[in-house]
Coordinates of C-alpha atoms and ligand atoms in Angstrom, one line a residue:
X21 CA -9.1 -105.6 -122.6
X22 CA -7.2 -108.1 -121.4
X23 CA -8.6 -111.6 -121.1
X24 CA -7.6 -115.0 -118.6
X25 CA -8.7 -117.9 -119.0
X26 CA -7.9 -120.8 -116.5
X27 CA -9.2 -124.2 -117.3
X28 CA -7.4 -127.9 -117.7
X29 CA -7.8 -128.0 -120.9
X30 CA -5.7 -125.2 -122.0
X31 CA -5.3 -126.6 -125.9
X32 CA -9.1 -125.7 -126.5
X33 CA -8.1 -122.5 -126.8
X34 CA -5.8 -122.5 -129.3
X35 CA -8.7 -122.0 -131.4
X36 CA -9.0 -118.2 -130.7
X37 CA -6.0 -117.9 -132.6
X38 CA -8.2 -118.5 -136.0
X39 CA -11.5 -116.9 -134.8
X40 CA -12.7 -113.3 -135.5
X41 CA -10.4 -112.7 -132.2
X42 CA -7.0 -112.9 -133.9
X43 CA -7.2 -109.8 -135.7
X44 CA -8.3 -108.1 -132.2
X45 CA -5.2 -109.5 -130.6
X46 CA -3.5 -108.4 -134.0
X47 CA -4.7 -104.8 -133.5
X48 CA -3.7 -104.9 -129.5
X49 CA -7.6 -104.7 -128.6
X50 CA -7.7 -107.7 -126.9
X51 CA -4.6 -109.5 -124.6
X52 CA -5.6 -112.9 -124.6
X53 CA -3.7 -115.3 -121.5
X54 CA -4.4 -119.0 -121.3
X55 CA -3.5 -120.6 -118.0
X56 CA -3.3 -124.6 -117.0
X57 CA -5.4 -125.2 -113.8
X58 CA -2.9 -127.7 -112.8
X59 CA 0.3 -125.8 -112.6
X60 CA -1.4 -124.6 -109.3
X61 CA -1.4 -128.0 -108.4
X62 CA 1.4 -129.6 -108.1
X63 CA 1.8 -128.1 -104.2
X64 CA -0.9 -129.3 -101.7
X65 CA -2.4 -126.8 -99.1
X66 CA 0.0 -128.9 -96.5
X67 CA 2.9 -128.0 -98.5
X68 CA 3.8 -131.6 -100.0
X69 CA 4.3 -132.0 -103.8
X70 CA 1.3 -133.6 -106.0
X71 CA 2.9 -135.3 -108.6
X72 CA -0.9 -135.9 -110.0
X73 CA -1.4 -131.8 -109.9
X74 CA -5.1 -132.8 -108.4
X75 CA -8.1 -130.4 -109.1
X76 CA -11.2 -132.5 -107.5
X77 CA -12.0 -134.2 -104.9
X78 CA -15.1 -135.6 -103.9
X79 CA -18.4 -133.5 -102.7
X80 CA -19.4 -133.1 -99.2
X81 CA -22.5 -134.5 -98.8
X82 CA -22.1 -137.0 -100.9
X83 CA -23.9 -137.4 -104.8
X84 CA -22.5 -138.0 -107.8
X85 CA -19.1 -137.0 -109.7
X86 CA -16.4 -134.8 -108.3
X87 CA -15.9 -131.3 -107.3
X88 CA -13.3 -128.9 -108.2
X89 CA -11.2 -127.7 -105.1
X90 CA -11.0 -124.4 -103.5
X91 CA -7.8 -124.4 -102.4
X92 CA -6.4 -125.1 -106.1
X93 CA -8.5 -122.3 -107.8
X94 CA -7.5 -119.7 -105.1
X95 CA -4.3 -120.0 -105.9
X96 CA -4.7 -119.7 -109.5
X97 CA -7.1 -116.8 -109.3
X98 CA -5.0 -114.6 -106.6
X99 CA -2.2 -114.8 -109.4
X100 CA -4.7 -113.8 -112.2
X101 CA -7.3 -111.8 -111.5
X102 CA -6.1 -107.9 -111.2
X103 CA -8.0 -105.0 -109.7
X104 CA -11.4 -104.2 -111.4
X105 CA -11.0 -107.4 -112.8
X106 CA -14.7 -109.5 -113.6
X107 CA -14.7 -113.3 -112.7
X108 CA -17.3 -114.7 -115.2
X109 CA -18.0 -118.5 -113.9
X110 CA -20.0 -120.2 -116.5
X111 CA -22.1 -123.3 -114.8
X112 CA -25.6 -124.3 -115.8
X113 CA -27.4 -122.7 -112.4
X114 CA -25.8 -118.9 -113.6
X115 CA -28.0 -116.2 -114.7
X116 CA -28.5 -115.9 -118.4
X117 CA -26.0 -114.5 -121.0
X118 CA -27.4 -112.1 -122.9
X119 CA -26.7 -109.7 -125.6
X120 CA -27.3 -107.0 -122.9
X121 CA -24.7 -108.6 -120.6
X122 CA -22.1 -108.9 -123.1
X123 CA -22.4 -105.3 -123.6
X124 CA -21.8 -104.5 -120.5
X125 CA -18.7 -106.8 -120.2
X126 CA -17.3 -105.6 -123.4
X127 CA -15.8 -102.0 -121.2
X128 CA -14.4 -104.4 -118.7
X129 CA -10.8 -103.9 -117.9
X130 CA -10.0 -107.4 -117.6
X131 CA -12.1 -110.4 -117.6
X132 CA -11.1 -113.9 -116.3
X133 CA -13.2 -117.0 -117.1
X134 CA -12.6 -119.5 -114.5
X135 CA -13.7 -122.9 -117.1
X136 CA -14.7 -126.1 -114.6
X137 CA -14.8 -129.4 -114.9
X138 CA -16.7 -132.7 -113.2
X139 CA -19.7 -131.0 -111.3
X140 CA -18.5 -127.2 -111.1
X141 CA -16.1 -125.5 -108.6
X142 CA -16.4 -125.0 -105.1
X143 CA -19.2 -122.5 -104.4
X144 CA -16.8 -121.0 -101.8
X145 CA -14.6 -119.8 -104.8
X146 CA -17.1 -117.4 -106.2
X147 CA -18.0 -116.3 -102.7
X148 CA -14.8 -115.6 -101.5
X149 CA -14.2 -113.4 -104.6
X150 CA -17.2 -111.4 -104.1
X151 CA -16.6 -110.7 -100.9
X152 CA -13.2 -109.9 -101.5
X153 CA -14.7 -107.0 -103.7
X154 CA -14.4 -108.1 -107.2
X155 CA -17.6 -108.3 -109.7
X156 CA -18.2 -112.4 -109.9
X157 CA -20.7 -113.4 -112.3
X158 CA -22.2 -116.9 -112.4
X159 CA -23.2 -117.4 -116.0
X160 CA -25.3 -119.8 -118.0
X161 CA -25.3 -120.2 -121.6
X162 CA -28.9 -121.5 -121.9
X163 CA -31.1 -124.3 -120.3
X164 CA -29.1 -127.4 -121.4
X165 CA -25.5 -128.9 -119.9
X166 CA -22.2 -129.1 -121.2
X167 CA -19.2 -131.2 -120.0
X168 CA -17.2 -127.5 -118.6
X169 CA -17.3 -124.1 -119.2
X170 CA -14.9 -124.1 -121.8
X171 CA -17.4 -124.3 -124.8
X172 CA -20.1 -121.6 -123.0
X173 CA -16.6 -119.3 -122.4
X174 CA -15.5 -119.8 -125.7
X175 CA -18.9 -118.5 -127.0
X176 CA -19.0 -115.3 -124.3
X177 CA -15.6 -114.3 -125.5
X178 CA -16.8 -114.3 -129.3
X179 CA -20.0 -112.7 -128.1
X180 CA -18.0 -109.9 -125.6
X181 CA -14.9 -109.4 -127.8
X182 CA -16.9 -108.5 -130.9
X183 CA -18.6 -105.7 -129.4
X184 CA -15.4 -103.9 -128.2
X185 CA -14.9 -100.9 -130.2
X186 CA -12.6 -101.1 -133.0
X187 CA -12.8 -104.9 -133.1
X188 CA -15.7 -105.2 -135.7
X189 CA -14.9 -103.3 -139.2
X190 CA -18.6 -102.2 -139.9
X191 CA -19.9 -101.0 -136.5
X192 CA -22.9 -100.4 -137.8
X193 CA -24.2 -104.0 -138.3
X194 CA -23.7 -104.5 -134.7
X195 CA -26.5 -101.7 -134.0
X196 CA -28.7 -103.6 -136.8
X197 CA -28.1 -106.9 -135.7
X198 CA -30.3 -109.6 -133.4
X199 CA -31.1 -108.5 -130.3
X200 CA -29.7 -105.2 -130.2
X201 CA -32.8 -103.7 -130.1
X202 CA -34.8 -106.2 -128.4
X203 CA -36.0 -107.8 -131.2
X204 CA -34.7 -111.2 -133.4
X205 CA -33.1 -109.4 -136.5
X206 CA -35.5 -109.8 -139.9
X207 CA -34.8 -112.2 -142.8
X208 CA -31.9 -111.2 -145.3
X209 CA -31.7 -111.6 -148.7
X210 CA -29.1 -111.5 -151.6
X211 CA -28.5 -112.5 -155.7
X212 CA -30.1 -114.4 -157.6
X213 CA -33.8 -112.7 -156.9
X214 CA -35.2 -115.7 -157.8
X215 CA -34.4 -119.1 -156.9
X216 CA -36.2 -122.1 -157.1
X217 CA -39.2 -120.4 -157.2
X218 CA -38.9 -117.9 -154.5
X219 CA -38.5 -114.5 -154.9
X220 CA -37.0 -111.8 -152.9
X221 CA -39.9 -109.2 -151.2
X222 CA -40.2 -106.4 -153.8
X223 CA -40.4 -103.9 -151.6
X224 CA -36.7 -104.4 -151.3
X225 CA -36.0 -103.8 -154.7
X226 CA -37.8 -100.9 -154.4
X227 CA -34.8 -98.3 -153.5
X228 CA -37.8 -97.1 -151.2
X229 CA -35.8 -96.9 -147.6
X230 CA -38.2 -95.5 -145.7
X231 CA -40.7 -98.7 -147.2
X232 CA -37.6 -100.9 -146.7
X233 CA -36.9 -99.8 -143.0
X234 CA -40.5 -100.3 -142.0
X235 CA -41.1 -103.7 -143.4
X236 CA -37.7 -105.0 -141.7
X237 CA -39.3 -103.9 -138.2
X238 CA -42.1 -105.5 -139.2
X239 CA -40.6 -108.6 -139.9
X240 CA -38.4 -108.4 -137.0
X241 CA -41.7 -107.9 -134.5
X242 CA -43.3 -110.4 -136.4
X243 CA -40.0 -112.9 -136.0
X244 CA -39.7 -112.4 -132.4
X245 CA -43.9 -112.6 -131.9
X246 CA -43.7 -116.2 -133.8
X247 CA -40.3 -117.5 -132.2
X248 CA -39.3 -115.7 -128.8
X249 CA -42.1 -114.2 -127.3
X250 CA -40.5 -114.2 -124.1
X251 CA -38.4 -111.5 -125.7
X252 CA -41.8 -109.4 -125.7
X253 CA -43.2 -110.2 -122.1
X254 CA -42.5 -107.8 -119.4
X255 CA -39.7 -108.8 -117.1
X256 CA -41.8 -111.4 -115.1
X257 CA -39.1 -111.7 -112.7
X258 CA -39.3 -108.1 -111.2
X259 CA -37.9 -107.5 -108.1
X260 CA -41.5 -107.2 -106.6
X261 CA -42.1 -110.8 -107.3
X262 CA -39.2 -111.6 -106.0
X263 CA -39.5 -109.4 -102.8
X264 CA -40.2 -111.7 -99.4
Ligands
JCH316 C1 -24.7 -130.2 -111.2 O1 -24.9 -130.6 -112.5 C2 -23.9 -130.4 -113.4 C3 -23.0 -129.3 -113.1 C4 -21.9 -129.2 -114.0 C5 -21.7 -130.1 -115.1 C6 -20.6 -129.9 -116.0 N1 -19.9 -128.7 -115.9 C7 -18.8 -128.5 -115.1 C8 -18.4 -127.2 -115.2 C9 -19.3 -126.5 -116.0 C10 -19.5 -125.2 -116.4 C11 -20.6 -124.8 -117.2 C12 -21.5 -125.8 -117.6 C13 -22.7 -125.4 -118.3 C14 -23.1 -124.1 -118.6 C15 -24.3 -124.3 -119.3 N2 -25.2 -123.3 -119.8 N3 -24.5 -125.6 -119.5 N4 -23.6 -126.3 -118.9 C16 -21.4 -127.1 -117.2 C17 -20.3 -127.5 -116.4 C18 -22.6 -131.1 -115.3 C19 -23.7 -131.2 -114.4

């Protein structure tokens, strides 16, 4: 897979040198490109140098803050993005990042995570994209808002890159783990099998694994009943309710 990310804050990325991520690289699974925003911005659309390399400018309409220019990110993403490429935006009106759509990103060819800044990018970026035939996706990492996509990409590479195959050592525990099967994964244990007073469930100390397997389910269903019941609700947002 190879990966682009374009954001101003190109340093924040230095960090995927130390994560999980480096041995990928390491191993050729993953080719990782970080790109400034800004060195698409020293030209203007009218051909004149911007010694300032501007990125915003401010929102039709009026409101609040800045908005990130169109004209600036085409640039950068006509030199990036590459046939069957994915453009993941994250912004805090996307759909929801989930286990089920990092699967599906991890057998992308390429994916390019276009990070904004101030109050998001142009929605003509995105749109332009899509109708130039490439898969966009509008992501949010959950109901809350950061400063930029940089920290929500950051998390979607960890969450994507991890599930390519070959990148994690024990394959297996990605089958076992949260969510993979719908559920929140059950509670774990380890040495000493007591401590202060609490004691590891005997039935695993049993070396019983059918008893073992069906009490983790259990717990798992019971996890998910107590803390994420949306998890066990029928999609609510079918496209029937949906439908005009
Ligand atoms: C219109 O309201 C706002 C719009 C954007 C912002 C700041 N901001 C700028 C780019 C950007 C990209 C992603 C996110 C984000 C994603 C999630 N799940 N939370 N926050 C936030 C982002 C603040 C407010």
């Amino acid at each position: 897979m190879r990966l682009d990310i374009v954001t101003i804050f190109p340093e924040f990325f230095s960090a995927l040198d130390v994560s999980l991520l480096g041995k990928a690289r390491a191993a050729e699974l993953v080719e990782t490109n970080v790109h400034d925003l800004r060195d698409w911005a020293a030209i203007r659309a009218d051909g004149t140098p911007d010694v300032h390399r501007t990125v915003d400018d401010s929102p039709f309409g009026g409101g609040a803050g800045m908005v990130m220019k169109a004209d600036v990110w085409g640039k950068a993403l006509d030199d990036v993005l590459e046939p069957g490429g994915v453009l993941v935006v994250p912004t805090p009106a996307g759909v929801p990042f989930t286990q089920a759509l990092a699967l599906d990103l991890a057998t992308a060819p390429q994916l390019v995570f276009a990070c904004g800044r101030y109050e998001g990018i142009d929605a003509r970026v995105p749109e332009h994209y899509a109708s130039a035939g490439f898969r966009v996706l509008e992501v949010s990492l959950g109901d809350y808002v950061l400063n930029g996509g940089e920290v929500a990409a950051f998390a979607m590479i960890e969450a994507v890159t991890r599930l390519i195959p070959g990148f994690m050592g024990n394959a297996q525990s990605i089958v076992e783990e949260s969510h993979a099967d719908g559920l929140l994964e059950y509670p774990s244990y380890t040495r000493p099998a007591s401590w202060r007073g609490l004691d590891v469930p005997e039935v695993l100390m049993s070396g019983h694994h059918g008893k073992i397997e069906k009490w983790r389910h259990e717990q798992s269903e019971q996890r998910t009943r107590e803390r994420r019941p949306d998890l066990l609700s029928p999609d609510l947002l079918g496209p029937d309710l949906l439908a005009p």
